[in-house]
Amino acid sequence: MAVDRIVPTQRPVEHRDTRLKGLVLRVTPGGSKSWYCEFARGKRVWLGRADVLGVTEARESARAILAVVFQGIDPIEARKPKAEMPTFGDYLDGDYADWAKSSQKAHAQNLNRLKTAFKALLKKSLDKITALDVERWRAKEVERGLSNQTINRDIASIKACFNRAVDWGILPANPLAKVRKARVDDCLKVRYLSEAEEARLRAAIEEREERRRAERDTANRWRAERGYVLLPSLRDSVFTDHVKPLILMSINTGCRRGELFDLTWSNVNLDRRILTVTGATAKSRRTRHIPLNREAMSVLLNWRAQSEDTSGLVFVNEQGERFDRANSSWRRLLKDAQIAEFRWHDMRHHFASRLAMGGVDLNTIRELLGHSDYTMTLRYAHLAPEFKLKAVEVLDEAREAALSGAKVLSIVR
């Protein structure tokens, strides 16, 4: 290709090398001449100006690029400057936080747990964090007395975090893929109320209701004596506030506290006796339908009758907004009922435990609780001993059948 002899024209012209397919010389009307390597239709790489790069050098550069293309690498992408690898902390505050906000219901809690548990790794580059780092972290956590269950949850969280980095092309592979969870007893004893404890809790609830009614009566007598406007009498209401209906709904539906706080009247079908926990409010992000027993139906009917707004949230605070806690009233009730080591969430376990002890199969319990698999539901298996008893009774039946057969054989003989 005689580059010096090529004369510019009124329009840009491209000349292709006859010896190396893909090498192109582009000549502009102004006389500028540049080398390009075309490696695919519509894709090319600029090599340099012809007054600096000779034909031989242009061919060598083009051959090098075509060799890279043959290896399956896009030379354009390869030439782009690589993005700086973020630190673990920057990654959590940036891309991962953006994803978590749109994908995880408890994103703030999860991000905070990652930052707290793995504080020592926050300033390390993502590609510099290794499985050994996490194993060293595990050893320190065990030494300071953390349970394997807690450590396993943190390990699952950071591994999932790195999986996202792989999916997004930030990392080529998950360096923590081979970090294993510690073995734990998956069927831990669950806390549920004994019959005596439930009776005391219900009695404490009724005592609280009567106390609130009496306090309102006293307040109204005081106001009447001074000519003030009376407050609505609580004697006319089935419930004095949200506490009793919330507790009874927890016991009879197994809903999480947050699911009840998010429950709307549009998701309560009193005609069909079904309460719907939508995927948007459920921890599992899966919608589930819970049949309402007689007590749950009675609670909702009476609560609806005394609610001012039956179009929005079922339970609202005095400002008409969503509840975010009910701790003080709950703690006092437990104290009055003399119940120790029992959380609000344990009412969910109480619901499932009563079902298991009543002979309900584990798959139905799993569906009612909204568990994605049996792992969590199996903790209630030991509460249904009659099923295991039936299983081992198969041995008795087999032995009795064998003995019966032996007797028949002896008689025939």
Short mmCIF file of C-alpha atoms in Angstrom, two decimals:
data_model
loop_
_atom_site.label_atom_id
_atom_site.label_comp_id
_atom_site.label_asym_id
_atom_site.label_seq_id
_atom_site.Cartn_x
_atom_site.Cartn_y
_atom_site.Cartn_z
CA MET A 1 0.00 0.00 0.00
CA ALA A 2 1.66 3.24 -1.21
CA VAL A 3 0.39 5.63 1.46
CA ASP A 4 2.28 8.69 0.23
CA ARG A 5 0.76 8.44 -3.26
CA ILE A 6 -2.85 8.52 -2.05
CA VAL A 7 -4.44 11.89 -2.87
CA PRO A 8 -7.33 13.33 -0.76
CA THR A 9 -10.72 13.73 -2.41
CA GLN A 10 -13.80 15.79 -1.63
CA ARG A 11 -15.18 13.01 0.56
CA PRO A 12 -13.51 10.68 3.14
CA VAL A 13 -12.15 7.55 1.49
CA GLU A 14 -11.11 4.26 3.07
CA HIS A 15 -8.44 2.05 1.54
CA ARG A 16 -8.09 -1.58 2.61
CA ASP A 17 -4.81 -3.41 2.80
CA THR A 18 -4.58 -6.25 0.29
CA ARG A 19 -2.14 -8.21 2.47
CA LEU A 20 -3.91 -8.05 5.86
CA LYS A 21 -7.67 -8.25 6.04
CA GLY A 22 -8.98 -5.76 8.57
CA LEU A 23 -6.30 -3.07 8.15
CA VAL A 24 -7.90 0.16 6.89
CA LEU A 25 -6.41 3.54 5.94
CA ARG A 26 -8.91 6.41 6.19
CA VAL A 27 -8.13 9.59 4.24
CA THR A 28 -10.12 12.77 4.91
CA PRO A 29 -10.67 15.67 2.47
CA GLY A 30 -8.22 17.73 4.53
CA GLY A 31 -5.45 15.23 3.89
CA SER A 32 -5.42 13.54 7.31
CA LYS A 33 -4.55 9.84 7.07
CA SER A 34 -5.20 7.36 9.91
CA TRP A 35 -4.86 3.62 10.41
CA TYR A 36 -7.73 1.48 11.75
CA CYS A 37 -8.13 -2.21 12.55
CA GLU A 38 -11.63 -3.43 11.68
CA PHE A 39 -12.28 -6.66 13.64
CA ALA A 40 -16.07 -6.99 13.18
CA ARG A 41 -18.85 -5.38 11.16
CA GLY A 42 -19.13 -1.81 12.42
CA LYS A 43 -16.38 -2.31 15.01
CA ARG A 44 -12.88 -0.92 14.61
CA VAL A 45 -9.93 0.32 16.67
CA TRP A 46 -7.85 3.41 15.84
CA LEU A 47 -4.16 2.54 15.48
CA GLY A 48 -2.56 5.90 14.80
CA ARG A 49 -1.78 8.56 12.19
CA ALA A 50 -0.13 7.42 8.98
CA ASP A 51 2.60 10.09 9.23
CA VAL A 52 3.72 8.49 12.53
CA LEU A 53 2.88 4.82 11.94
CA GLY A 54 4.24 3.15 8.84
CA VAL A 55 2.61 0.33 6.92
CA THR A 56 4.73 -2.36 8.60
CA GLU A 57 4.02 -1.05 12.11
CA ALA A 58 0.30 -0.69 11.31
CA ARG A 59 0.16 -4.31 10.16
CA GLU A 60 1.89 -5.52 13.35
CA SER A 61 -0.53 -3.55 15.52
CA ALA A 62 -3.51 -4.86 13.56
CA ARG A 63 -2.24 -8.48 13.84
CA ALA A 64 -1.92 -8.08 17.62
CA ILE A 65 -5.51 -6.83 17.88
CA LEU A 66 -6.88 -9.56 15.65
CA ALA A 67 -5.08 -12.15 17.78
CA VAL A 68 -6.86 -10.77 20.84
CA VAL A 69 -10.17 -10.94 19.00
CA PHE A 70 -9.45 -14.58 18.13
CA GLN A 71 -9.24 -15.25 21.89
CA GLY A 72 -12.78 -13.95 22.32
CA ILE A 73 -11.78 -10.58 23.79
CA ASP A 74 -13.33 -7.33 22.63
CA PRO A 75 -10.36 -4.97 22.08
CA ILE A 76 -12.56 -1.90 22.54
CA GLU A 77 -13.64 -3.09 25.98
CA ALA A 78 -10.09 -4.15 26.78
CA ARG A 79 -8.82 -0.63 26.07
CA LYS A 80 -11.34 1.01 28.37
CA PRO A 81 -9.84 2.05 31.71
CA LYS A 82 -10.84 -0.39 34.43
CA ALA A 83 -13.06 1.00 37.16
CA GLU A 84 -11.35 1.31 40.50
CA MET A 85 -12.23 -1.59 42.78
CA PRO A 86 -14.41 -0.25 45.62
CA THR A 87 -13.78 -0.96 49.26
CA PHE A 88 -16.25 -3.17 51.07
CA GLY A 89 -17.62 -0.11 52.88
CA ASP A 90 -18.06 1.93 49.69
CA TYR A 91 -19.72 -1.04 48.01
CA LEU A 92 -22.20 -1.39 50.90
CA ASP A 93 -23.01 2.34 50.78
CA GLY A 94 -23.21 2.42 46.98
CA ASP A 95 -24.38 -0.28 44.57
CA TYR A 96 -25.37 -2.79 47.23
CA ALA A 97 -27.39 -0.25 49.23
CA ASP A 98 -29.27 0.81 46.07
CA TRP A 99 -30.11 -2.80 45.29
CA ALA A 100 -31.06 -3.65 48.89
CA LYS A 101 -33.52 -0.75 49.12
CA SER A 102 -35.49 -2.10 46.19
CA SER A 103 -35.12 -5.81 46.96
CA GLN A 104 -35.02 -6.33 50.73
CA LYS A 105 -37.78 -5.45 53.15
CA ALA A 106 -35.35 -5.12 56.09
CA HIS A 107 -32.58 -3.51 54.01
CA ALA A 108 -31.59 -0.96 56.66
CA GLN A 109 -31.26 -3.65 59.31
CA ASN A 110 -29.29 -5.96 57.00
CA LEU A 111 -26.87 -3.23 55.91
CA ASN A 112 -26.31 -2.17 59.50
CA ARG A 113 -25.61 -5.76 60.54
CA LEU A 114 -23.03 -6.18 57.76
CA LYS A 115 -21.27 -2.95 58.70
CA THR A 116 -21.27 -3.80 62.39
CA ALA A 117 -20.28 -7.47 62.13
CA PHE A 118 -17.55 -6.94 59.51
CA LYS A 119 -16.32 -3.54 60.60
CA ALA A 120 -12.67 -4.64 60.25
CA LEU A 121 -13.20 -5.34 56.52
CA LEU A 122 -14.93 -2.08 55.54
CA LYS A 123 -11.74 -0.35 54.35
CA LYS A 124 -10.43 -3.34 52.40
CA SER A 125 -10.84 -3.52 48.64
CA LEU A 126 -13.45 -6.09 47.58
CA ASP A 127 -10.90 -8.09 45.60
CA LYS A 128 -8.55 -8.22 48.60
CA ILE A 129 -11.05 -9.84 50.98
CA THR A 130 -10.46 -13.58 51.26
CA ALA A 131 -12.06 -16.62 52.82
CA LEU A 132 -9.24 -16.58 55.38
CA ASP A 133 -10.32 -13.10 56.48
CA VAL A 134 -13.80 -14.42 57.24
CA GLU A 135 -12.44 -17.52 59.01
CA ARG A 136 -10.29 -15.29 61.23
CA TRP A 137 -13.36 -13.16 61.92
CA ARG A 138 -15.32 -16.32 62.82
CA ALA A 139 -12.64 -17.39 65.30
CA LYS A 140 -12.81 -14.04 67.09
CA GLU A 141 -16.61 -14.12 67.20
CA VAL A 142 -16.57 -17.62 68.72
CA GLU A 143 -13.98 -16.49 71.24
CA ARG A 144 -16.15 -13.63 72.42
CA GLY A 145 -19.10 -15.96 72.90
CA LEU A 146 -21.36 -15.48 69.87
CA SER A 147 -23.58 -18.44 68.99
CA ASN A 148 -23.09 -20.42 65.80
CA GLN A 149 -26.60 -19.41 64.73
CA THR A 150 -25.69 -15.71 64.86
CA ILE A 151 -22.35 -16.27 63.14
CA ASN A 152 -24.01 -18.34 60.40
CA ARG A 153 -26.52 -15.56 59.71
CA ASP A 154 -23.69 -13.05 59.30
CA ILE A 155 -21.75 -15.40 57.02
CA ALA A 156 -24.83 -15.97 54.86
CA SER A 157 -25.30 -12.20 54.59
CA ILE A 158 -21.74 -11.40 53.49
CA LYS A 159 -21.67 -14.30 51.02
CA ALA A 160 -24.91 -13.08 49.46
CA CYS A 161 -23.42 -9.59 49.33
CA PHE A 162 -20.41 -10.86 47.36
CA ASN A 163 -22.65 -12.92 45.07
CA ARG A 164 -24.26 -9.67 43.94
CA ALA A 165 -20.81 -8.23 43.18
CA VAL A 166 -20.14 -11.25 40.93
CA ASP A 167 -23.52 -10.88 39.20
CA TRP A 168 -22.75 -7.24 38.44
CA GLY A 169 -19.29 -7.95 37.05
CA ILE A 170 -17.43 -6.20 39.86
CA LEU A 171 -15.72 -9.45 40.86
CA PRO A 172 -14.91 -12.43 38.61
CA ALA A 173 -15.82 -14.94 41.33
CA ASN A 174 -16.97 -15.03 44.94
CA PRO A 175 -13.87 -15.37 47.14
CA LEU A 176 -16.09 -16.51 50.03
CA ALA A 177 -17.81 -19.31 48.13
CA LYS A 178 -15.98 -22.01 50.10
CA VAL A 179 -16.70 -20.51 53.52
CA ARG A 180 -18.99 -23.00 55.23
CA LYS A 181 -21.53 -22.45 57.96
CA ALA A 182 -20.94 -24.12 61.31
CA ARG A 183 -23.11 -27.10 62.10
CA VAL A 184 -25.97 -26.25 64.41
CA ASP A 185 -29.07 -27.94 65.75
CA ASP A 186 -31.73 -26.81 63.28
CA CYS A 187 -34.54 -28.11 65.48
CA LEU A 188 -33.97 -25.89 68.48
CA LYS A 189 -36.54 -25.79 71.25
CA VAL A 190 -39.07 -23.07 70.53
CA ARG A 191 -40.69 -20.88 73.15
CA TYR A 192 -44.45 -21.12 73.35
CA LEU A 193 -46.99 -20.56 76.09
CA SER A 194 -48.13 -23.35 78.34
CA GLU A 195 -51.87 -23.56 79.00
CA ALA A 196 -51.34 -21.89 82.38
CA GLU A 197 -49.23 -19.10 80.86
CA GLU A 198 -51.78 -18.39 78.13
CA ALA A 199 -54.54 -18.27 80.73
CA ARG A 200 -52.52 -15.78 82.82
CA LEU A 201 -51.76 -13.66 79.72
CA ARG A 202 -55.42 -13.51 78.74
CA ALA A 203 -56.36 -12.62 82.33
CA ALA A 204 -53.75 -9.84 82.38
CA ILE A 205 -55.17 -8.48 79.11
CA GLU A 206 -58.69 -8.38 80.55
CA GLU A 207 -57.43 -6.73 83.73
CA ARG A 208 -55.70 -4.09 81.61
CA GLU A 209 -58.91 -3.47 79.65
CA GLU A 210 -60.93 -3.03 82.86
CA ARG A 211 -58.24 -0.80 84.36
CA ARG A 212 -58.32 1.49 81.33
CA ARG A 213 -62.13 1.67 81.47
CA ALA A 214 -62.03 2.51 85.17
CA GLU A 215 -59.40 5.19 84.57
CA ARG A 216 -61.58 6.75 81.86
CA ASP A 217 -64.59 6.68 84.21
CA THR A 218 -62.58 8.44 86.91
CA ALA A 219 -61.33 11.02 84.43
CA ASN A 220 -64.86 11.76 83.21
CA ARG A 221 -66.16 12.20 86.75
CA TRP A 222 -63.39 14.71 87.37
CA ARG A 223 -64.23 16.55 84.13
CA ALA A 224 -67.97 16.53 84.88
CA GLU A 225 -67.40 18.13 88.28
CA ARG A 226 -65.58 21.01 86.56
CA GLY A 227 -67.91 21.37 83.62
CA TYR A 228 -65.44 20.05 81.02
CA VAL A 229 -66.43 18.11 77.90
CA LEU A 230 -66.49 14.40 78.68
CA LEU A 231 -64.25 11.94 76.89
CA PRO A 232 -65.88 9.01 75.03
CA SER A 233 -66.73 6.23 77.46
CA LEU A 234 -64.67 3.09 77.02
CA ARG A 235 -67.59 1.06 78.38
CA ASP A 236 -69.21 1.27 74.96
CA SER A 237 -66.23 -0.27 73.12
CA VAL A 238 -65.24 -3.91 72.89
CA PHE A 239 -61.56 -2.90 72.93
CA THR A 240 -60.07 0.05 74.79
CA ASP A 241 -57.16 0.31 72.33
CA HIS A 242 -55.08 -1.71 69.85
CA VAL A 243 -53.19 -3.91 72.32
CA LYS A 244 -55.76 -6.67 72.91
CA PRO A 245 -56.79 -7.12 69.24
CA LEU A 246 -53.13 -7.14 68.11
CA ILE A 247 -52.19 -9.85 70.62
CA LEU A 248 -55.22 -12.00 69.84
CA MET A 249 -54.57 -11.70 66.10
CA SER A 250 -50.93 -12.73 66.63
CA ILE A 251 -51.97 -15.79 68.63
CA ASN A 252 -54.63 -16.86 66.12
CA THR A 253 -52.91 -16.13 62.78
CA GLY A 254 -49.17 -16.50 63.39
CA CYS A 255 -48.57 -13.18 61.61
CA ARG A 256 -45.39 -11.31 62.37
CA ARG A 257 -45.85 -8.03 64.22
CA GLY A 258 -44.77 -6.01 61.18
CA GLU A 259 -47.23 -7.90 58.98
CA LEU A 260 -50.07 -6.90 61.30
CA PHE A 261 -48.83 -3.31 61.41
CA ASP A 262 -48.93 -3.28 57.58
CA LEU A 263 -52.27 -5.09 57.28
CA THR A 264 -54.97 -3.14 55.41
CA TRP A 265 -58.71 -3.69 55.44
CA SER A 266 -58.56 -4.40 51.71
CA ASN A 267 -56.60 -7.55 52.55
CA VAL A 268 -59.19 -8.79 55.05
CA ASN A 269 -62.06 -10.74 53.53
CA LEU A 270 -64.56 -11.23 56.32
CA ASP A 271 -67.08 -12.97 54.04
CA ARG A 272 -64.61 -15.69 53.08
CA ARG A 273 -62.84 -15.54 56.47
CA ILE A 274 -59.40 -15.01 54.94
CA LEU A 275 -56.58 -12.64 55.84
CA THR A 276 -54.01 -11.98 53.12
CA VAL A 277 -50.39 -11.10 53.84
CA THR A 278 -49.10 -9.58 50.62
CA GLY A 279 -45.63 -10.16 49.22
CA ALA A 280 -44.88 -6.46 49.63
CA THR A 281 -45.24 -6.70 53.42
CA ALA A 282 -44.15 -10.31 54.03
CA LYS A 283 -40.60 -11.10 55.10
CA SER A 284 -40.39 -13.84 52.46
CA ARG A 285 -41.78 -11.48 49.77
CA ARG A 286 -44.42 -14.14 49.05
CA THR A 287 -48.14 -13.60 49.40
CA ARG A 288 -49.95 -16.04 51.66
CA HIS A 289 -53.57 -16.47 52.73
CA ILE A 290 -54.49 -17.28 56.33
CA PRO A 291 -57.96 -18.62 57.22
CA LEU A 292 -59.55 -16.83 60.17
CA ASN A 293 -60.79 -18.93 63.08
CA ARG A 294 -63.76 -17.86 65.21
CA GLU A 295 -61.77 -15.77 67.67
CA ALA A 296 -59.84 -13.96 64.91
CA MET A 297 -63.12 -13.26 63.09
CA SER A 298 -64.70 -11.89 66.26
CA VAL A 299 -61.68 -9.64 66.88
CA LEU A 300 -61.74 -8.19 63.37
CA LEU A 301 -65.50 -7.70 63.27
CA ASN A 302 -65.54 -5.86 66.60
CA TRP A 303 -62.41 -3.86 65.80
CA ARG A 304 -63.85 -2.84 62.43
CA ALA A 305 -67.10 -1.74 64.10
CA GLN A 306 -65.28 0.69 66.38
CA SER A 307 -62.68 1.91 63.83
CA GLU A 308 -63.11 5.36 62.34
CA ASP A 309 -61.42 4.44 59.04
CA THR A 310 -62.06 1.07 57.44
CA SER A 311 -60.35 1.80 54.15
CA GLY A 312 -56.68 1.97 55.15
CA LEU A 313 -54.55 0.25 57.77
CA VAL A 314 -56.32 -2.06 60.19
CA PHE A 315 -54.23 -0.88 63.15
CA VAL A 316 -53.16 2.77 63.47
CA ASN A 317 -51.79 4.89 66.32
CA GLU A 318 -53.46 7.96 67.82
CA GLN A 319 -52.18 10.06 64.91
CA GLY A 320 -53.79 7.68 62.42
CA GLU A 321 -50.39 6.41 61.27
CA ARG A 322 -48.73 3.00 61.12
CA PHE A 323 -47.51 1.53 64.40
CA ASP A 324 -43.78 0.93 64.73
CA ARG A 325 -43.77 -0.64 68.19
CA ALA A 326 -45.93 -1.84 71.07
CA ASN A 327 -43.20 -2.64 73.55
CA SER A 328 -44.14 -0.84 76.79
CA SER A 329 -47.67 -2.27 76.99
CA TRP A 330 -46.39 -5.72 76.06
CA ARG A 331 -43.69 -5.75 78.73
CA ARG A 332 -46.14 -4.70 81.43
CA LEU A 333 -48.59 -7.43 80.41
CA LEU A 334 -45.87 -10.07 80.63
CA LYS A 335 -44.89 -8.79 84.07
CA ASP A 336 -48.50 -8.84 85.28
CA ALA A 337 -48.96 -12.35 83.88
CA GLN A 338 -45.66 -13.53 85.44
CA ILE A 339 -44.35 -14.76 82.08
CA ALA A 340 -40.59 -14.70 81.53
CA GLU A 341 -38.43 -14.95 78.40
CA PHE A 342 -41.28 -14.56 75.95
CA ARG A 343 -41.05 -12.14 73.04
CA TRP A 344 -43.83 -10.79 70.88
CA HIS A 345 -42.44 -12.88 68.01
CA ASP A 346 -42.84 -16.00 70.17
CA MET A 347 -46.61 -15.72 69.71
CA ARG A 348 -45.89 -16.85 66.14
CA HIS A 349 -44.16 -19.93 67.59
CA HIS A 350 -47.10 -20.38 69.95
CA PHE A 351 -49.49 -20.38 66.99
CA ALA A 352 -47.44 -23.01 65.13
CA SER A 353 -46.83 -25.11 68.23
CA ARG A 354 -50.52 -25.36 69.04
CA LEU A 355 -51.22 -26.46 65.48
CA ALA A 356 -48.50 -29.14 65.65
CA MET A 357 -49.77 -30.42 68.98
CA GLY A 358 -53.27 -30.48 67.51
CA GLY A 359 -52.17 -32.87 64.78
CA VAL A 360 -51.93 -30.40 61.87
CA ASP A 361 -49.39 -31.62 59.31
CA LEU A 362 -46.10 -29.73 58.94
CA ASN A 363 -46.74 -28.74 55.32
CA THR A 364 -49.92 -26.90 56.29
CA ILE A 365 -48.08 -25.20 59.15
CA ARG A 366 -45.33 -24.20 56.71
CA GLU A 367 -47.86 -22.62 54.35
CA LEU A 368 -49.63 -20.75 57.14
CA LEU A 369 -46.34 -19.36 58.45
CA GLY A 370 -45.06 -18.51 54.98
CA HIS A 371 -41.84 -20.52 55.24
CA SER A 372 -40.19 -21.13 51.86
CA ASP A 373 -39.03 -24.63 52.88
CA TYR A 374 -39.27 -27.15 55.70
CA THR A 375 -36.05 -26.09 57.44
CA MET A 376 -37.75 -23.57 59.70
CA THR A 377 -40.95 -25.58 60.09
CA LEU A 378 -39.14 -28.70 61.29
CA ARG A 379 -38.52 -27.04 64.65
CA TYR A 380 -42.15 -27.88 65.47
CA ALA A 381 -41.91 -31.55 64.47
CA HIS A 382 -41.14 -32.75 67.99
CA LEU A 383 -44.43 -31.28 69.18
CA ALA A 384 -46.39 -33.85 67.17
CA PRO A 385 -45.24 -37.09 68.87
CA GLU A 386 -48.26 -39.03 67.66
CA PHE A 387 -46.87 -39.00 64.10
CA LYS A 388 -43.55 -40.46 65.22
CA LEU A 389 -45.42 -42.98 67.37
CA LYS A 390 -47.38 -44.13 64.31
CA ALA A 391 -44.11 -44.48 62.42
CA VAL A 392 -42.47 -46.78 64.95
CA GLU A 393 -45.70 -48.74 65.40
CA VAL A 394 -45.04 -50.07 61.89
CA LEU A 395 -42.43 -52.29 63.55
CA ASP A 396 -45.05 -53.76 65.85
CA GLU A 397 -47.37 -54.42 62.93
CA ALA A 398 -44.62 -56.15 60.98
CA ARG A 399 -43.66 -58.31 63.97
CA GLU A 400 -47.29 -59.23 64.70
CA ALA A 401 -47.84 -60.15 61.04
CA ALA A 402 -44.74 -62.36 61.11
CA LEU A 403 -45.88 -64.10 64.31
CA SER A 404 -49.35 -64.61 62.88
CA GLY A 405 -47.88 -66.15 59.76
CA ALA A 406 -45.70 -68.45 61.82
CA LYS A 407 -48.72 -69.70 63.82
CA VAL A 408 -50.67 -70.45 60.66
CA LEU A 409 -47.72 -72.38 59.27
CA SER A 410 -47.41 -74.49 62.44
CA ILE A 411 -51.13 -75.34 62.40
CA VAL A 412 -50.92 -76.47 58.78
CA ARG A 413 -48.04 -78.72 59.60
#
